[in-house]
Amino acid sequence: MTLFQSINEFVVRFANTNGTGSASANNMFAKAIMRMGLPVSAKNIFPSNIQGMPTWFEVRISEKGFWDVVMAHLNWWLR
């Protein structure tokens, strides 16, 4: 019998047009998740400085927190 390991991670990616207020909306989403008590890490994937060009925003939600996830990935790559 194989046991499955439960991993509680969730990633949300937003693709928007720069200059439409998307940065504010993305940060409000990340802040709302953080205020619910969940560890969250948010970053721009490809920040565009030209209005009308695409930009991506990623929010990672993890029960372990950001640094535990980074260390787990690092340990996996180094094994």
mmCIF file of N, CA and C in Angstrom:
data_model
loop_
_atom_site.group_PDB
_atom_site.id
_atom_site.type_symbol
_atom_site.label_atom_id
_atom_site.label_comp_id
_atom_site.label_asym_id
_atom_site.label_seq_id
_atom_site.Cartn_x
_atom_site.Cartn_y
_atom_site.Cartn_z
ATOM 1 N N MET A 1 0.838 -1.175 0.000
ATOM 2 C CA MET A 1 0.000 0.000 0.000
ATOM 3 C C MET A 1 0.886 1.243 0.000
ATOM 4 N N THR A 2 0.593 2.166 -0.888
ATOM 5 C CA THR A 2 1.360 3.397 -1.003
ATOM 6 C C THR A 2 0.667 4.510 -0.221
ATOM 7 N N LEU A 3 1.435 5.176 0.614
ATOM 8 C CA LEU A 3 0.902 6.321 1.357
ATOM 9 C C LEU A 3 1.214 7.595 0.594
ATOM 10 N N PHE A 4 0.271 8.493 0.545
ATOM 11 C CA PHE A 4 0.455 9.764 -0.142
ATOM 12 C C PHE A 4 0.762 10.856 0.867
ATOM 13 N N GLN A 5 1.697 11.692 0.523
ATOM 14 C CA GLN A 5 2.052 12.813 1.381
ATOM 15 C C GLN A 5 1.195 14.014 1.005
ATOM 16 N N SER A 6 0.632 14.653 2.000
ATOM 17 C CA SER A 6 -0.199 15.842 1.767
ATOM 18 C C SER A 6 0.681 17.088 1.731
ATOM 19 N N ILE A 7 0.545 17.862 0.668
ATOM 20 C CA ILE A 7 1.289 19.114 0.531
ATOM 21 C C ILE A 7 0.272 20.231 0.384
ATOM 22 N N ASN A 8 0.303 21.149 1.305
ATOM 23 C CA ASN A 8 -0.632 22.267 1.276
ATOM 24 C C ASN A 8 0.060 23.511 0.730
ATOM 25 N N GLU A 9 0.104 23.594 -0.587
ATOM 26 C CA GLU A 9 0.649 24.748 -1.281
ATOM 27 C C GLU A 9 -0.312 25.132 -2.391
ATOM 28 N N PHE A 10 -0.376 26.419 -2.648
ATOM 29 C CA PHE A 10 -1.266 26.912 -3.676
ATOM 30 C C PHE A 10 -0.596 28.104 -4.337
ATOM 31 N N VAL A 11 -0.601 28.135 -5.660
ATOM 32 C CA VAL A 11 0.007 29.236 -6.400
ATOM 33 C C VAL A 11 -1.053 29.853 -7.300
ATOM 34 N N VAL A 12 -1.156 31.184 -7.232
ATOM 35 C CA VAL A 12 -2.078 31.932 -8.089
ATOM 36 C C VAL A 12 -1.233 32.857 -8.954
ATOM 37 N N ARG A 13 -1.437 32.798 -10.262
ATOM 38 C CA ARG A 13 -0.718 33.687 -11.182
ATOM 39 C C ARG A 13 -1.723 34.571 -11.895
ATOM 40 N N PHE A 14 -1.425 35.859 -11.908
ATOM 41 C CA PHE A 14 -2.253 36.836 -12.586
ATOM 42 C C PHE A 14 -1.483 37.359 -13.796
ATOM 43 N N ALA A 15 -2.153 37.439 -14.935
ATOM 44 C CA ALA A 15 -1.577 38.051 -16.132
ATOM 45 C C ALA A 15 -2.434 39.273 -16.454
ATOM 46 N N ASN A 16 -1.821 40.424 -16.470
ATOM 47 C CA ASN A 16 -2.542 41.679 -16.656
ATOM 48 C C ASN A 16 -1.808 42.589 -17.629
ATOM 49 N N THR A 17 -2.482 43.658 -17.971
ATOM 50 C CA THR A 17 -1.873 44.708 -18.779
ATOM 51 C C THR A 17 -1.366 45.792 -17.838
ATOM 52 N N ASN A 18 -0.136 46.210 -18.029
ATOM 53 C CA ASN A 18 0.441 47.247 -17.184
ATOM 54 C C ASN A 18 -0.311 48.567 -17.374
ATOM 55 N N GLY A 19 -0.511 49.273 -16.278
ATOM 56 C CA GLY A 19 -1.171 50.570 -16.335
ATOM 57 C C GLY A 19 -2.662 50.517 -16.079
ATOM 58 N N THR A 20 -3.185 49.332 -15.720
ATOM 59 C CA THR A 20 -4.624 49.196 -15.474
ATOM 60 C C THR A 20 -4.954 49.105 -13.995
ATOM 61 N N GLY A 21 -3.974 49.322 -13.136
ATOM 62 C CA GLY A 21 -4.201 49.202 -11.701
ATOM 63 C C GLY A 21 -4.008 47.785 -11.196
ATOM 64 N N SER A 22 -3.428 46.945 -12.023
ATOM 65 C CA SER A 22 -3.277 45.538 -11.648
ATOM 66 C C SER A 22 -2.313 45.356 -10.476
ATOM 67 N N ALA A 23 -1.285 46.160 -10.364
ATOM 68 C CA ALA A 23 -0.327 46.031 -9.263
ATOM 69 C C ALA A 23 -1.019 46.244 -7.924
ATOM 70 N N SER A 24 -1.888 47.226 -7.847
ATOM 71 C CA SER A 24 -2.620 47.475 -6.605
ATOM 72 C C SER A 24 -3.552 46.322 -6.279
ATOM 73 N N ALA A 25 -4.264 45.821 -7.281
ATOM 74 C CA ALA A 25 -5.189 44.707 -7.066
ATOM 75 C C ALA A 25 -4.432 43.444 -6.666
ATOM 76 N N ASN A 26 -3.310 43.183 -7.296
ATOM 77 C CA ASN A 26 -2.514 41.999 -6.957
ATOM 78 C C ASN A 26 -1.996 42.080 -5.529
ATOM 79 N N ASN A 27 -1.490 43.235 -5.131
ATOM 80 C CA ASN A 27 -0.994 43.400 -3.762
ATOM 81 C C ASN A 27 -2.117 43.309 -2.742
ATOM 82 N N MET A 28 -3.295 43.801 -3.084
ATOM 83 C CA MET A 28 -4.444 43.685 -2.166
ATOM 84 C C MET A 28 -4.833 42.216 -1.985
ATOM 85 N N PHE A 29 -4.779 41.430 -3.059
ATOM 86 C CA PHE A 29 -5.072 40.001 -2.954
ATOM 87 C C PHE A 29 -4.080 39.315 -2.022
ATOM 88 N N ALA A 30 -2.781 39.589 -2.215
ATOM 89 C CA ALA A 30 -1.754 38.985 -1.368
ATOM 90 C C ALA A 30 -1.912 39.421 0.084
ATOM 91 N N LYS A 31 -2.221 40.678 0.309
ATOM 92 C CA LYS A 31 -2.393 41.183 1.670
ATOM 93 C C LYS A 31 -3.614 40.562 2.347
ATOM 94 N N ALA A 32 -4.686 40.329 1.584
ATOM 95 C CA ALA A 32 -5.883 39.697 2.140
ATOM 96 C C ALA A 32 -5.593 38.267 2.594
ATOM 97 N N ILE A 33 -4.830 37.538 1.786
ATOM 98 C CA ILE A 33 -4.451 36.176 2.167
ATOM 99 C C ILE A 33 -3.576 36.206 3.417
ATOM 100 N N MET A 34 -2.634 37.154 3.477
ATOM 101 C CA MET A 34 -1.754 37.280 4.630
ATOM 102 C C MET A 34 -2.545 37.620 5.891
ATOM 103 N N ARG A 35 -3.540 38.473 5.776
ATOM 104 C CA ARG A 35 -4.339 38.860 6.943
ATOM 105 C C ARG A 35 -5.223 37.724 7.439
ATOM 106 N N MET A 36 -5.446 36.705 6.604
ATOM 107 C CA MET A 36 -6.168 35.515 7.048
ATOM 108 C C MET A 36 -5.268 34.590 7.854
ATOM 109 N N GLY A 37 -3.991 34.948 7.966
ATOM 110 C CA GLY A 37 -3.064 34.177 8.780
ATOM 111 C C GLY A 37 -2.277 33.127 8.019
ATOM 112 N N LEU A 38 -2.316 33.170 6.703
ATOM 113 C CA LEU A 38 -1.579 32.197 5.897
ATOM 114 C C LEU A 38 -0.264 32.805 5.417
ATOM 115 N N PRO A 39 0.836 32.066 5.516
ATOM 116 C CA PRO A 39 2.101 32.571 4.989
ATOM 117 C C PRO A 39 2.006 32.732 3.473
ATOM 118 N N VAL A 40 2.445 33.869 2.973
ATOM 119 C CA VAL A 40 2.301 34.179 1.558
ATOM 120 C C VAL A 40 3.578 34.821 1.038
ATOM 121 N N SER A 41 3.899 34.539 -0.213
ATOM 122 C CA SER A 41 5.024 35.170 -0.895
ATOM 123 C C SER A 41 4.522 35.672 -2.237
ATOM 124 N N ALA A 42 4.713 36.943 -2.522
ATOM 125 C CA ALA A 42 4.216 37.533 -3.764
ATOM 126 C C ALA A 42 5.365 38.191 -4.517
ATOM 127 N N LYS A 43 5.327 38.055 -5.852
ATOM 128 C CA LYS A 43 6.382 38.697 -6.655
ATOM 129 C C LYS A 43 5.893 38.921 -8.080
ATOM 130 N N ASN A 44 6.504 39.888 -8.740
ATOM 131 C CA ASN A 44 6.276 40.103 -10.164
ATOM 132 C C ASN A 44 7.162 39.139 -10.928
ATOM 133 N N ILE A 45 6.577 38.430 -11.868
ATOM 134 C CA ILE A 45 7.351 37.500 -12.684
ATOM 135 C C ILE A 45 8.102 38.249 -13.785
ATOM 136 N N PHE A 46 7.412 39.123 -14.486
ATOM 137 C CA PHE A 46 8.034 39.905 -15.552
ATOM 138 C C PHE A 46 7.474 41.317 -15.487
ATOM 139 N N PRO A 47 8.005 42.144 -14.597
ATOM 140 C CA PRO A 47 7.447 43.491 -14.471
ATOM 141 C C PRO A 47 7.738 44.334 -15.713
ATOM 142 N N SER A 48 6.701 44.881 -16.286
ATOM 143 C CA SER A 48 6.833 45.722 -17.471
ATOM 144 C C SER A 48 6.673 47.175 -17.062
ATOM 145 N N ASN A 49 7.495 48.041 -17.609
ATOM 146 C CA ASN A 49 7.427 49.457 -17.282
ATOM 147 C C ASN A 49 6.718 50.271 -18.360
ATOM 148 N N ILE A 50 6.292 49.636 -19.420
ATOM 149 C CA ILE A 50 5.633 50.341 -20.521
ATOM 150 C C ILE A 50 4.131 50.096 -20.420
ATOM 151 N N GLN A 51 3.362 51.168 -20.386
ATOM 152 C CA GLN A 51 1.918 51.035 -20.260
ATOM 153 C C GLN A 51 1.350 50.258 -21.441
ATOM 154 N N GLY A 52 0.479 49.315 -21.145
ATOM 155 C CA GLY A 52 -0.140 48.501 -22.175
ATOM 156 C C GLY A 52 0.572 47.195 -22.447
ATOM 157 N N MET A 53 1.777 47.007 -21.905
ATOM 158 C CA MET A 53 2.524 45.762 -22.096
ATOM 159 C C MET A 53 2.143 44.774 -20.991
ATOM 160 N N PRO A 54 2.339 43.476 -21.218
ATOM 161 C CA PRO A 54 1.919 42.475 -20.223
ATOM 162 C C PRO A 54 2.825 42.444 -19.003
ATOM 163 N N THR A 55 2.235 42.041 -17.898
ATOM 164 C CA THR A 55 2.972 41.828 -16.661
ATOM 165 C C THR A 55 2.334 40.653 -15.933
ATOM 166 N N TRP A 56 3.150 39.857 -15.228
ATOM 167 C CA TRP A 56 2.657 38.696 -14.506
ATOM 168 C C TRP A 56 2.981 38.851 -13.034
ATOM 169 N N PHE A 57 2.089 38.347 -12.201
ATOM 170 C CA PHE A 57 2.231 38.438 -10.757
ATOM 171 C C PHE A 57 1.904 37.075 -10.171
ATOM 172 N N GLU A 58 2.754 36.577 -9.278
ATOM 173 C CA GLU A 58 2.548 35.260 -8.675
ATOM 174 C C GLU A 58 2.422 35.387 -7.171
ATOM 175 N N VAL A 59 1.442 34.704 -6.608
ATOM 176 C CA VAL A 59 1.249 34.649 -5.166
ATOM 177 C C VAL A 59 1.338 33.186 -4.754
ATOM 178 N N ARG A 60 2.293 32.852 -3.899
ATOM 179 C CA ARG A 60 2.440 31.481 -3.395
ATOM 180 C C ARG A 60 1.963 31.442 -1.950
ATOM 181 N N ILE A 61 1.041 30.545 -1.688
ATOM 182 C CA ILE A 61 0.481 30.369 -0.354
ATOM 183 C C ILE A 61 0.913 28.996 0.128
ATOM 184 N N SER A 62 1.544 28.935 1.311
ATOM 185 C CA SER A 62 2.060 27.671 1.823
ATOM 186 C C SER A 62 1.898 27.632 3.327
ATOM 187 N N GLU A 63 1.511 26.460 3.831
ATOM 188 C CA GLU A 63 1.352 26.329 5.275
ATOM 189 C C GLU A 63 2.684 26.400 6.003
ATOM 190 N N LYS A 64 3.786 26.068 5.316
ATOM 191 C CA LYS A 64 5.098 26.057 5.947
ATOM 192 C C LYS A 64 5.766 27.423 5.959
ATOM 193 N N GLY A 65 5.317 28.325 5.142
ATOM 194 C CA GLY A 65 5.976 29.615 5.042
ATOM 195 C C GLY A 65 6.980 29.624 3.907
ATOM 196 N N PHE A 66 7.412 30.803 3.537
ATOM 197 C CA PHE A 66 8.253 30.976 2.359
ATOM 198 C C PHE A 66 9.618 30.301 2.494
ATOM 199 N N TRP A 67 10.330 30.535 3.603
ATOM 200 C CA TRP A 67 11.700 30.031 3.715
ATOM 201 C C TRP A 67 11.741 28.524 3.846
ATOM 202 N N ASP A 68 10.742 27.914 4.480
ATOM 203 C CA ASP A 68 10.702 26.459 4.553
ATOM 204 C C ASP A 68 10.534 25.854 3.170
ATOM 205 N N VAL A 69 9.739 26.506 2.318
ATOM 206 C CA VAL A 69 9.553 26.024 0.949
ATOM 207 C C VAL A 69 10.851 26.152 0.171
ATOM 208 N N VAL A 70 11.545 27.279 0.320
ATOM 209 C CA VAL A 70 12.824 27.487 -0.364
ATOM 210 C C VAL A 70 13.830 26.431 0.069
ATOM 211 N N MET A 71 13.923 26.171 1.354
ATOM 212 C CA MET A 71 14.881 25.190 1.855
ATOM 213 C C MET A 71 14.517 23.782 1.390
ATOM 214 N N ALA A 72 13.239 23.449 1.315
ATOM 215 C CA ALA A 72 12.820 22.132 0.841
ATOM 216 C C ALA A 72 13.207 21.944 -0.626
ATOM 217 N N HIS A 73 13.016 22.979 -1.439
ATOM 218 C CA HIS A 73 13.404 22.897 -2.843
ATOM 219 C C HIS A 73 14.922 22.809 -2.990
ATOM 220 N N LEU A 74 15.640 23.551 -2.172
ATOM 221 C CA LEU A 74 17.102 23.508 -2.210
ATOM 222 C C LEU A 74 17.608 22.120 -1.830
ATOM 223 N N ASN A 75 17.034 21.540 -0.775
ATOM 224 C CA ASN A 75 17.440 20.196 -0.362
ATOM 225 C C ASN A 75 17.125 19.180 -1.447
ATOM 226 N N TRP A 76 16.018 19.344 -2.139
ATOM 227 C CA TRP A 76 15.647 18.418 -3.210
ATOM 228 C C TRP A 76 16.662 18.500 -4.361
ATOM 229 N N TRP A 77 17.082 19.721 -4.715
ATOM 230 C CA TRP A 77 18.039 19.884 -5.813
ATOM 231 C C TRP A 77 19.423 19.365 -5.435
ATOM 232 N N LEU A 78 19.788 19.425 -4.158
ATOM 233 C CA LEU A 78 21.127 19.033 -3.743
ATOM 234 C C LEU A 78 21.270 17.536 -3.435
ATOM 235 N N ARG A 79 20.184 16.800 -3.443
ATOM 236 C CA ARG A 79 20.306 15.373 -3.093
ATOM 237 C C ARG A 79 20.829 14.551 -4.228
#
